[in-house]
Coordinates of C-alpha atoms in Angstrom, one line a residue:
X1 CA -55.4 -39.9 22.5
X2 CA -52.9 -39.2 20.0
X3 CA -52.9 -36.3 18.4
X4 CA -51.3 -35.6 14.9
X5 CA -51.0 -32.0 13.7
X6 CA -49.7 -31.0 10.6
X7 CA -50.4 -27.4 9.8
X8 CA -50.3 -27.8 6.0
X9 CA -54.1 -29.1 6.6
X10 CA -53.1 -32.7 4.8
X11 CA -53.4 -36.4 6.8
X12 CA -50.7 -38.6 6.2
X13 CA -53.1 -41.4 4.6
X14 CA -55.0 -38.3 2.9
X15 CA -52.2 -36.7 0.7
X16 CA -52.6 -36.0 -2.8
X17 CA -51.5 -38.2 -5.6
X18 CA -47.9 -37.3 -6.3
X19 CA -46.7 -38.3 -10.3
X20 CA -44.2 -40.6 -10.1
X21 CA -44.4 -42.0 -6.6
X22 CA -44.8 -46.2 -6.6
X23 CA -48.0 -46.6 -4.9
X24 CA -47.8 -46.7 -1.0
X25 CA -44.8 -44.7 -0.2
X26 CA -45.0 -41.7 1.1
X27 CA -45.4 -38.3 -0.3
X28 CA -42.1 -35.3 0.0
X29 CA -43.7 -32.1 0.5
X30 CA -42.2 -29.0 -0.8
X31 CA -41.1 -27.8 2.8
X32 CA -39.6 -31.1 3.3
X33 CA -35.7 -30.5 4.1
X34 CA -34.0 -32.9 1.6
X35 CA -31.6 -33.7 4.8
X36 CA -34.2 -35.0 6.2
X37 CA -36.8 -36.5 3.8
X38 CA -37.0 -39.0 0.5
X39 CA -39.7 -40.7 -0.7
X40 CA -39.9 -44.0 1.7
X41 CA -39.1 -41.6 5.0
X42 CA -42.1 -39.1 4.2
X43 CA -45.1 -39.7 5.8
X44 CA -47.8 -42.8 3.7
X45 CA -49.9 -41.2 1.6
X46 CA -51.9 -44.7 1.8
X47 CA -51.8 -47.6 4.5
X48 CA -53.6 -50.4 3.7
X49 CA -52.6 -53.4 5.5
X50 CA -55.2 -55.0 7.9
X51 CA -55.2 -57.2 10.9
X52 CA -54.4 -60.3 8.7
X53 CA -51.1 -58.9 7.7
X54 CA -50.0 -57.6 10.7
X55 CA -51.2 -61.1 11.9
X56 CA -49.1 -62.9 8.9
X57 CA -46.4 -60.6 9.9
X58 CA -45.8 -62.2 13.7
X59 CA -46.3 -65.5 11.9
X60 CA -43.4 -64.9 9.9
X61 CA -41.7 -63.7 12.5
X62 CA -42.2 -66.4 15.1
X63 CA -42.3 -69.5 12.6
X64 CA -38.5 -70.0 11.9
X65 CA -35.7 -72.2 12.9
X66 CA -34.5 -69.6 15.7
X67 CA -38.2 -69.6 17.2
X68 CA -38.5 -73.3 17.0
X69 CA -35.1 -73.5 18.8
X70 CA -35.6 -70.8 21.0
X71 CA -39.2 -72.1 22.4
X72 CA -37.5 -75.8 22.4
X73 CA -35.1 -74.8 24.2
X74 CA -36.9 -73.4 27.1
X75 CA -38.9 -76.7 27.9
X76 CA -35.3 -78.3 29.0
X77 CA -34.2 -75.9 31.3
X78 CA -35.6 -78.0 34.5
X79 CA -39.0 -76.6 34.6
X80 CA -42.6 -78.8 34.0
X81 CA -44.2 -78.1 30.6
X82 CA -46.8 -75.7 32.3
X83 CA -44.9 -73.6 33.9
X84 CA -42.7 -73.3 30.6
X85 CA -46.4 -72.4 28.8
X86 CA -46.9 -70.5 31.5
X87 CA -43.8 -68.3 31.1
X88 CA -44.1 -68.0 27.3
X89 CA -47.9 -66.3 27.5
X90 CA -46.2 -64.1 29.9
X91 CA -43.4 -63.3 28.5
X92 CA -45.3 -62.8 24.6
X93 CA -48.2 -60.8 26.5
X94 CA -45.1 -58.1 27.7
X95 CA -44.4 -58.1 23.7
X96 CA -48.1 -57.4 22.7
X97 CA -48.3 -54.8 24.8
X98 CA -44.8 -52.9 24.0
X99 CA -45.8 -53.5 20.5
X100 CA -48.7 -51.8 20.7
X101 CA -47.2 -48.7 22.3
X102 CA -44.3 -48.4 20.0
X103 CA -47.3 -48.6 17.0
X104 CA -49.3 -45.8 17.8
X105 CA -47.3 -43.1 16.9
X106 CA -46.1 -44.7 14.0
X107 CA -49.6 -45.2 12.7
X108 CA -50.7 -42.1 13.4
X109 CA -48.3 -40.4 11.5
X110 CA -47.3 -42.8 9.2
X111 CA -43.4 -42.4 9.5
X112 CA -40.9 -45.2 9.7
X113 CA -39.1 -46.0 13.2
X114 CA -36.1 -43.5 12.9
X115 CA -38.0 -40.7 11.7
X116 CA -40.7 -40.6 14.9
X117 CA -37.2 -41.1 16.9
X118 CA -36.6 -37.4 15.5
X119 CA -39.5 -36.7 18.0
X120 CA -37.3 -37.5 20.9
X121 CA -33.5 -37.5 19.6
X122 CA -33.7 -34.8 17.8
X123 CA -34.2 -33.9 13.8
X124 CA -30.2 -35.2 13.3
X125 CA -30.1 -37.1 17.0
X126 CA -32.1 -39.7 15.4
X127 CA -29.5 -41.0 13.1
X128 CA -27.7 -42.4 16.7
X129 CA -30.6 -44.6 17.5
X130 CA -30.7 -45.5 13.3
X131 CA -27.2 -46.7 13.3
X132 CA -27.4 -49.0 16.4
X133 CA -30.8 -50.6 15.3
X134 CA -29.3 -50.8 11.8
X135 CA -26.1 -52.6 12.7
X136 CA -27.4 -55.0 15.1
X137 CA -29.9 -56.0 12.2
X138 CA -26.7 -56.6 9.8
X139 CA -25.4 -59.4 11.7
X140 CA -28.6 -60.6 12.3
X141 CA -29.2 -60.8 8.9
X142 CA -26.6 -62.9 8.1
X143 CA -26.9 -65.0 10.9
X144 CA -30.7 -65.7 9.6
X145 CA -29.6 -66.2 5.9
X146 CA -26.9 -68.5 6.9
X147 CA -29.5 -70.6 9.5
X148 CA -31.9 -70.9 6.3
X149 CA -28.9 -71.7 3.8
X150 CA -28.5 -74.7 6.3
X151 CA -31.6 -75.9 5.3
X152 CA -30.7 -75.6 1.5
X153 CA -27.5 -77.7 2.7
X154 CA -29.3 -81.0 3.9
X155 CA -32.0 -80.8 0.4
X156 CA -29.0 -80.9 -1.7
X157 CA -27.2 -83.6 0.3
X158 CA -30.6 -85.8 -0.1
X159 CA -31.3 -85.2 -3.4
X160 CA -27.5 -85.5 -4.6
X161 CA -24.9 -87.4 -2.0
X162 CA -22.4 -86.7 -4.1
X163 CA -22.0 -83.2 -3.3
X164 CA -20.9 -84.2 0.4
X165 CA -17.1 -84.0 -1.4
X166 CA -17.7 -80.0 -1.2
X167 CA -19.3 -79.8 2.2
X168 CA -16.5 -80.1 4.4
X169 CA -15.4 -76.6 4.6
X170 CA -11.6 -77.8 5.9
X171 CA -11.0 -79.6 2.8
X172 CA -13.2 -77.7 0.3
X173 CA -14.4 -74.0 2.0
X174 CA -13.4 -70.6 2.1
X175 CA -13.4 -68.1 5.2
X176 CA -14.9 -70.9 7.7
X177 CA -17.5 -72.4 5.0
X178 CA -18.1 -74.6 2.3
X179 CA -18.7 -74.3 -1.0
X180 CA -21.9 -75.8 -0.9
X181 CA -22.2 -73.6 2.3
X182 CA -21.2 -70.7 0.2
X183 CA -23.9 -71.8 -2.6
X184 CA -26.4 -72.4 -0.4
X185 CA -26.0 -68.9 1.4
X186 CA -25.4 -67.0 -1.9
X187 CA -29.0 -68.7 -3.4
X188 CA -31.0 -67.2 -0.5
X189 CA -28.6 -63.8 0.2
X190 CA -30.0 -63.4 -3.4
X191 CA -33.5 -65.0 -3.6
X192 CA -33.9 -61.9 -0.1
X193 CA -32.7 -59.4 -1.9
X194 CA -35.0 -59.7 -5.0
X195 CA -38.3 -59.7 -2.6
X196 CA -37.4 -57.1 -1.0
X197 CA -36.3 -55.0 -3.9
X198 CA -39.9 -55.3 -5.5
X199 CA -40.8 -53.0 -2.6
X200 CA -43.4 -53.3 0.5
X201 CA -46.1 -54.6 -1.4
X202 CA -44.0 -57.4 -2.2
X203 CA -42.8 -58.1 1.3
X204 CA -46.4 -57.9 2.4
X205 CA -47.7 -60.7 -0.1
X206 CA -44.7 -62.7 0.6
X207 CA -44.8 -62.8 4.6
X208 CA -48.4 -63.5 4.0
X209 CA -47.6 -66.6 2.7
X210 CA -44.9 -67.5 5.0
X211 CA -46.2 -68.2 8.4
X212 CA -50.0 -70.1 6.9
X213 CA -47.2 -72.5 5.2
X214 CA -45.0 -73.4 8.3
X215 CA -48.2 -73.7 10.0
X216 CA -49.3 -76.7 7.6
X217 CA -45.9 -78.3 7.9
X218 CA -46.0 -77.9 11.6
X219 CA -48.7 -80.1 12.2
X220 CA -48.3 -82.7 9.4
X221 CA -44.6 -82.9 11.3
X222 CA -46.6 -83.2 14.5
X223 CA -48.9 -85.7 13.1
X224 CA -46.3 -88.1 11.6
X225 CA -44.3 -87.8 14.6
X226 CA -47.0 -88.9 17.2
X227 CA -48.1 -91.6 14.7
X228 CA -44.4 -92.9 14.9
X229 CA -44.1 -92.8 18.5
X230 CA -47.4 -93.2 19.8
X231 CA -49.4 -90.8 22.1
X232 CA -48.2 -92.5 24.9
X233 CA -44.3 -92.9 24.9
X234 CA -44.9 -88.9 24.7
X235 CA -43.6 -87.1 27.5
X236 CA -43.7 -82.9 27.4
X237 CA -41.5 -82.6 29.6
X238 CA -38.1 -82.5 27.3
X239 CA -36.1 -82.7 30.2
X240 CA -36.4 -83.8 34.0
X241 CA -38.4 -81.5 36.3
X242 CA -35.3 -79.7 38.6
X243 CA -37.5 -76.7 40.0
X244 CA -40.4 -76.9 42.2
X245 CA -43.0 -74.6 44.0
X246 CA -40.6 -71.2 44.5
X247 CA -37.2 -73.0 43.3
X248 CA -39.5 -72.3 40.0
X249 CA -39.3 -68.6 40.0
X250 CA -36.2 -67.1 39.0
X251 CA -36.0 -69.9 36.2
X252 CA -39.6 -68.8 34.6
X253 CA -38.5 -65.3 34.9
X254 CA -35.5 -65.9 33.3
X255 CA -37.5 -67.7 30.5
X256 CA -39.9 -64.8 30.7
X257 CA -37.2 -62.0 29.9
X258 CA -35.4 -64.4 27.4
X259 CA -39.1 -64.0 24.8
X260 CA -38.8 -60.9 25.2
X261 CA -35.0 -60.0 24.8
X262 CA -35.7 -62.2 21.8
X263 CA -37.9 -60.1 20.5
X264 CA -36.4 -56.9 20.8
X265 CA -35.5 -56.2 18.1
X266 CA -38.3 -55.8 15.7
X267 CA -40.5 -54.9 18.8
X268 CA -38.1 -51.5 18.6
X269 CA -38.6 -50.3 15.2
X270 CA -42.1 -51.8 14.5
X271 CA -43.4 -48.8 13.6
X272 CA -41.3 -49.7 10.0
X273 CA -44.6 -52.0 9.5
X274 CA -47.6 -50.1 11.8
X275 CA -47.2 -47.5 9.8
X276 CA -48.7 -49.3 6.9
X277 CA -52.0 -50.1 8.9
X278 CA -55.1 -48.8 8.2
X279 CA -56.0 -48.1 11.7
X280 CA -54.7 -48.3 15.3
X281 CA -57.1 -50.8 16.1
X282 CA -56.2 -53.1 13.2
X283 CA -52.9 -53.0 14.2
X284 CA -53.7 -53.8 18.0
X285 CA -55.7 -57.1 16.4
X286 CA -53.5 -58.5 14.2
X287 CA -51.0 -58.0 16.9
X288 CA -53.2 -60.1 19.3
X289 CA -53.6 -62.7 16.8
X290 CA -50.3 -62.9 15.6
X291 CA -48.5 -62.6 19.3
X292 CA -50.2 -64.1 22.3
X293 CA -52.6 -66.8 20.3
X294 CA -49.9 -67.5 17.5
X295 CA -46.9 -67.9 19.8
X296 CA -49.2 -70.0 22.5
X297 CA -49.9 -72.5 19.4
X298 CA -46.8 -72.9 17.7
X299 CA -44.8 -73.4 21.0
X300 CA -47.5 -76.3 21.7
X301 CA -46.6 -77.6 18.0
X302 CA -42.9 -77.3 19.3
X303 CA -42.6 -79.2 22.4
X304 CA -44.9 -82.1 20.8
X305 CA -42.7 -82.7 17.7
X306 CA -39.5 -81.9 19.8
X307 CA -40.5 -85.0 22.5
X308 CA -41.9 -87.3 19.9
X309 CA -38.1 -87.3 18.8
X310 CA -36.9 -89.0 21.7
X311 CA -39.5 -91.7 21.1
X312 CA -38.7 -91.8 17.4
X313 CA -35.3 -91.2 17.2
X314 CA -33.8 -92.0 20.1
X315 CA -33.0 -88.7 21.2
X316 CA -33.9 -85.2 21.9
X317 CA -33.7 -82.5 18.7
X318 CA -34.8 -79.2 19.0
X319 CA -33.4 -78.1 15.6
X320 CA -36.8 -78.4 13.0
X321 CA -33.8 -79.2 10.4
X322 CA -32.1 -82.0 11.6
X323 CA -35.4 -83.8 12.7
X324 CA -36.9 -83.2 9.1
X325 CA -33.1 -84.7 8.2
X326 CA -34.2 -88.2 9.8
X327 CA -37.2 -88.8 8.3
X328 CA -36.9 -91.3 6.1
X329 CA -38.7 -90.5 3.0
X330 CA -37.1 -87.6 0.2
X331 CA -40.0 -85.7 -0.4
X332 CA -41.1 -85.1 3.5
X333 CA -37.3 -83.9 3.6
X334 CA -37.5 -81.9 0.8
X335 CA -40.9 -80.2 1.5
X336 CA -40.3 -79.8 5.3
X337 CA -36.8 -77.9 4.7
X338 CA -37.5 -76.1 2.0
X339 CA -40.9 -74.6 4.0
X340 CA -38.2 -74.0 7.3
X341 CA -35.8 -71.9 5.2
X342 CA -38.8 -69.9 3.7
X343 CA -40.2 -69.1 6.9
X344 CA -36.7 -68.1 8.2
X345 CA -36.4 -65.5 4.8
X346 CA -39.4 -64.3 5.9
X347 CA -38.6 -63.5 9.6
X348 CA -35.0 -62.0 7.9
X349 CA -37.1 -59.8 5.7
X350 CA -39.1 -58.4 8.6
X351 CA -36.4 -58.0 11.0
X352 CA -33.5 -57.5 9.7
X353 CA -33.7 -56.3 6.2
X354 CA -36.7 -54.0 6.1
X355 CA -35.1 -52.0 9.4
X356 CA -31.9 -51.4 8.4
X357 CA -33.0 -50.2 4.4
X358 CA -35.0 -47.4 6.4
X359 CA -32.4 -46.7 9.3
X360 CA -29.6 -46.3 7.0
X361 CA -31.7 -44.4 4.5
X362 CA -32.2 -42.1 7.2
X363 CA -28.6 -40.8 8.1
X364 CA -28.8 -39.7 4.2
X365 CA -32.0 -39.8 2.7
X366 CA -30.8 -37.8 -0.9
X367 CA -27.8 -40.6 -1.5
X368 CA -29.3 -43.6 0.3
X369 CA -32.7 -44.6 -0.6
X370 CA -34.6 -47.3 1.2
X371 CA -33.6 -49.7 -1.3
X372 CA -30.0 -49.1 -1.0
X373 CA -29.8 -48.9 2.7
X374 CA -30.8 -52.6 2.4
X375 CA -28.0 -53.8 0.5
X376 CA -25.6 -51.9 2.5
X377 CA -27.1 -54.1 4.8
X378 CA -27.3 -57.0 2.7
X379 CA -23.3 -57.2 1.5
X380 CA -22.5 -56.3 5.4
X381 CA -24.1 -59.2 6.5
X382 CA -21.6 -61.1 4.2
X383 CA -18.5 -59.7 5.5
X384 CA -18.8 -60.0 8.9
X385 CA -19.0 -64.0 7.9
X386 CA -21.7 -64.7 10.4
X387 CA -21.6 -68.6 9.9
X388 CA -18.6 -68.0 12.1
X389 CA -20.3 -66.3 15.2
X390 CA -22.6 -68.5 15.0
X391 CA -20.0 -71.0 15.3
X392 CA -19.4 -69.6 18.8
X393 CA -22.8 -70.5 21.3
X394 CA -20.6 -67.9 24.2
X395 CA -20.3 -65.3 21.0
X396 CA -24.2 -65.9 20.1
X397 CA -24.9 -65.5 24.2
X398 CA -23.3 -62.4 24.0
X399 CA -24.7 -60.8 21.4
X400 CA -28.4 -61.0 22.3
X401 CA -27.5 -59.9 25.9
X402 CA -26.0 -56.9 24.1
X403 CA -28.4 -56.3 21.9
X404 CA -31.2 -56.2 24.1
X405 CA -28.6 -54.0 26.5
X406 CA -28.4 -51.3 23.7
X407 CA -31.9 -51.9 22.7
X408 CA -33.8 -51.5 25.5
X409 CA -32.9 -47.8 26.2
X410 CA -33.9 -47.0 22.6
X411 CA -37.0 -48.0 23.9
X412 CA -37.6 -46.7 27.0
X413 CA -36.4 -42.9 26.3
X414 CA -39.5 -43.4 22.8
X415 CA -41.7 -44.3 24.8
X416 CA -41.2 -42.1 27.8
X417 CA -41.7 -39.1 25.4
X418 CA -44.4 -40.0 23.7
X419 CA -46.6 -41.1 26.3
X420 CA -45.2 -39.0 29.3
X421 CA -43.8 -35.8 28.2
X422 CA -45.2 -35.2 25.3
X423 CA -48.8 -36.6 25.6
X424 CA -49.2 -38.5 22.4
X425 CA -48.4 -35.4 20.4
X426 CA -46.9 -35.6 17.2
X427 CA -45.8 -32.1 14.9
X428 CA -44.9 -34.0 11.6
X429 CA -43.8 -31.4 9.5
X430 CA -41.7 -30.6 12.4
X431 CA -40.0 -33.9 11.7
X432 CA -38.8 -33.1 7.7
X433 CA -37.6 -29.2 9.4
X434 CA -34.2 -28.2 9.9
X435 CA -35.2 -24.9 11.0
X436 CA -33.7 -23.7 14.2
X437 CA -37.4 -22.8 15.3
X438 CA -38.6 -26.5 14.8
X439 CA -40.1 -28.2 17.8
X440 CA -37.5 -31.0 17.4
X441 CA -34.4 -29.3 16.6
X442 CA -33.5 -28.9 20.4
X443 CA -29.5 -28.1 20.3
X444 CA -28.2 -28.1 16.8
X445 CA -31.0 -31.2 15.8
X446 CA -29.9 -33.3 18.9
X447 CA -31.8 -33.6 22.3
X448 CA -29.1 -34.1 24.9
X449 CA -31.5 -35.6 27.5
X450 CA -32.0 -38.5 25.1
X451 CA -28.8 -38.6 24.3
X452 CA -27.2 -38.8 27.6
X453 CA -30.1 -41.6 28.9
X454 CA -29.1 -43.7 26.4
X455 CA -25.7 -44.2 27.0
X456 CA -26.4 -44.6 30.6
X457 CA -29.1 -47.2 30.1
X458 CA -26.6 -49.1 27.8
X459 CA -23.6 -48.9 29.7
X460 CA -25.7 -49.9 32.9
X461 CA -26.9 -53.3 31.4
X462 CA -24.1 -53.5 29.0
X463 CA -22.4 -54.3 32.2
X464 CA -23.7 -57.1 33.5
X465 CA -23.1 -58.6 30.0
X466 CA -19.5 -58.2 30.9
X467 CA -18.9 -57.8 34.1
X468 CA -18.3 -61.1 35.8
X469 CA -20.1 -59.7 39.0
X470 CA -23.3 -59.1 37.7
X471 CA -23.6 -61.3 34.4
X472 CA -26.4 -62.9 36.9
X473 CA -28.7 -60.1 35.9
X474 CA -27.5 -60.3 31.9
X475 CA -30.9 -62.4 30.9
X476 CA -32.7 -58.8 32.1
X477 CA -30.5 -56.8 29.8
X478 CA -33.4 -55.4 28.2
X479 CA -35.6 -54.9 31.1
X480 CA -32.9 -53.0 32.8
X481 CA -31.9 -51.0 30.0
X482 CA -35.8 -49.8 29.1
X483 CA -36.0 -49.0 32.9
X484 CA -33.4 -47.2 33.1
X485 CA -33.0 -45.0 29.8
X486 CA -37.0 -44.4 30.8
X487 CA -35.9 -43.5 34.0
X488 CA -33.3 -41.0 32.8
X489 CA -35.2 -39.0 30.8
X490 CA -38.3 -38.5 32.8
X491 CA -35.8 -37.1 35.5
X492 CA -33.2 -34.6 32.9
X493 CA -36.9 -33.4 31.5
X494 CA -37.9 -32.6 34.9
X495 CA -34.0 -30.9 35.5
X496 CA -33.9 -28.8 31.9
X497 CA -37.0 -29.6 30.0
X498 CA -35.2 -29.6 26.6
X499 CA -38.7 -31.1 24.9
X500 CA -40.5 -28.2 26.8
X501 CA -38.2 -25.4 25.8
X502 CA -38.3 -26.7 22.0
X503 CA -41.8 -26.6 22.3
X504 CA -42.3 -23.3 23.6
X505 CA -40.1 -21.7 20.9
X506 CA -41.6 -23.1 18.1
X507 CA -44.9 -21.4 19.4
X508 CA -43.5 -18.4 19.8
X509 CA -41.9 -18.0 16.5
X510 CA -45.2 -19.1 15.3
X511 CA -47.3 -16.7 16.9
X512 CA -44.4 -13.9 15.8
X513 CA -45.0 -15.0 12.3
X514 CA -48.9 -15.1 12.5
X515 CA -48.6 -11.1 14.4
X516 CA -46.3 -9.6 11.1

């Protein structure tokens, strides 16, 4: 059982009314360390959000043109359409679970992801997982705003044919894209950054809407599609059966690791959004919901409108764009694009917008608020020019065997600590200390063991990313990088107990304080 212990005698849900504070973020205490604490990394003095929104939240993350493409893509890889299903409950289930152990401290204490990685890295220690998780979720971003701006692309070429004379991004286009690329991008870069200025209430409401919406889509997509191509001439199988009985195996595994390396990343710094939950169990239900069920459905909604093309259309599309694109009626175009680039705001939000505001907030929380760290983010995400890696399929292969390489370590050395060496434990006003006598100061505010089974989980699987040898094993980039950094640190806490040695001085300076 987890067991949070502040001294001060206060709950993180229970604190006193501050003036001033918006409602919902946390509270800075007067033994906070402004180094070390602002008002979105204190601790909640209110979490509200129930199952539904945690629920909503996987919705919004799942429902969007990567996910359609993603689960699409896996039902032409050779394998029959239940073994596919098969290895997408799987592979989801692994993600329930993870989820659910990366949410519990976060809950409990109601701190954002890198400040609960002070618990392991170290009060300062912290920022190094912060910065990784926060740049990986910049080029994400603009990957995401670019794949919705798409969208916004094909409405406007509908409703106005004309404008196909500033489309082409050779004649008319600047730094790879077109104006009415550029447009496009610029309408939703902006449209993000407004919702997500208005604060977490905001971004709660709007992802509440997001995912019910694609839903309704979904199936009138699914409906009009069938009707076109009859039940019949539908075949769920997207591509021919290559892999039988064992031959099966590796493939499904593959397929397995690839949901989860997928998603990595907001499985890592989930505890951004469990914090707001009224209770463990809440979160561990709108996680069941919104993961396992949700993903099971909508991947069922995928593979039916993604065969009824071939009926329909004459060929296989797996992009929820381009086959909204052929219909041929204005409106179904219109209302069917428009809902796809909405859903993928909202998964851009969640992922890649809300983590990076409070990782980057962290490496200074008195000059970078929470809303600032996520337009650092947001005008990053522009010059990096992401409509050009995504240009590249071998650069876009690259990236998310990387990321879940770096990743995946992050993840392993949390959990290990929390669950293994320190026994569900949490200090938090340890966590706003920069005294040299606070449990997680360690060795000048960075734990070495964490530190040093990082880099060696990351540089393991980094390499068979890019090591011709073993980029066999790159599709298990994640696992091997968890298992490892996990690994790592269970064994240099064993060698020098750096946790244990924190521990025990805090105690003793405590007891010192308690005898004078």
């Amino acid at each position: 059982m987890t067991e949070v212990i502040n001294p001060h005698g206060e709950k993180p849900g229970d604190v006193l009314e501050a003036a001033g504070l918006p409602t919902g973020s946390g509270v800075v205490e007067a033994f906070h360390d402004p180094r070390l604490s602002n008002e979105d990394l204190a601790p909640l003095k209110k979490q509200t959000w129930s199952a539904y929104n945690f629920f909503a939240f996987w919705m919004s993350d799942v429902h969007s043109v990567g996910g359609y493409v993603t689960a699409g893509s896996l039902f032409a890889l050779g394998l029959a359409s239940w073994q596919v299903l098969v290895s997408l409950l799987v592979g989801i289930t692994i993600v329930y679970f993870l989820c659910n152990l990366v949410a519990k401290p976060s809950q409990q204490s109601g701190v954002p992801y890198p400040v609960i990685s002070r618990t392991v890295f170290g009060v300062l220690g912290a920022n190094i997982p912060a910065i990784i998780r926060g740049l990986i979720a910049v080029a994400w971003y603009g990957i995401q705003t670019y794949l919705a701006s798409a969208a916004l692309v094909v409405v406007a070429l509908k409703l106005w044919p004309d404008l196909a004379g500033i489309a082409d991004a050779d004649t008319v286009g600047f730094a790879g894209l077109s104006l009415l690329g550029w447009i496009a991008f610029l309408i939703l870069w902006v449209a993000q950054a407004f919702v997500f200025w208005r604060g977490m209430e905001s971004i709660r409401k709007f992802i509440d809407f997001c995912g019910p919406a694609v839903y309704v889509v979904m199936i009138i997509l699914a409906i009009y599609l069938v009707s076109q191509a009859g039940w019949e001439n539908i075949d769920l199988n997207l591509g021919s059966v290559k892999f039988q009985g064992w031959d099966a195996v590796p493939v499904m595994l593959g397929a397995i690791a690839l949901v989860v390396s997928y998603f990595s990343g907001p499985m890592l710094n989930f505890g951004d959004f469990s914090r707001y939950g009224k209770s463990f169990k809440a979160v561990k239900r709108g996680n069941l919901l919104g993961l396992p069920l949700n993903f099971l459905v909508f991947s069922l909604l995928v593979v039916i409108c993604a065969s009824a093309t071939v009926p329909v259309f004459g060929t296989l599309i797996t992009d929820p764009i381009e086959t909204v694109a052929r219909i041929d009626n204005v409106y179904a175009i219109i209302l069917g694009a428009l809902t796809f680039a909405i859903a993928t705001v909202g998964i851009n939000i969640v992922a890649n917008f809300v983590s990076p505001a409070f990782d980057f907030s962290n490496v200074a929380p008195q000059k970078i608020s929470w809303r600032m760290g996520g337009m650092i983010a947001a005008v990053g995400s522009v010059l990096i020019t992401p409509w050009n890696l995504y240009s590249s399929p071998e650069i876009i292969h690259y990236t998310l065997d990387t990321l879940g390489a770096f990743i995946g370590p992050l993840f392993g050395v949390l959990i290990c600590d929390f669950y293994i060496v320190r026994k569900q434990t949490v200090y938090v006003d340890d966590l706003y200390t920069m005294s040299e006598k606070g449990r997680y100061w360690y060795k000048k505010g960075f734990n070495p063991n964490a530190v040093i089974a990082t880099a060696v989980g990351a540089v393991l699987a980094a390499s068979t990313v890019f090591i011709p040898v073993l980029q066999g094993a790159a599709s298990y980039a994640w696992f091997i990088g968890c298992g490892i950094g996990l690994a790592v640190y269970w064994l240099a806490e064993k060698i020098s107990p750096q946790a244990a040695r924190s521990m025990q001085a805090a105690e003793e300076h405590e007891t010192a304080s308690v005898i004078q």
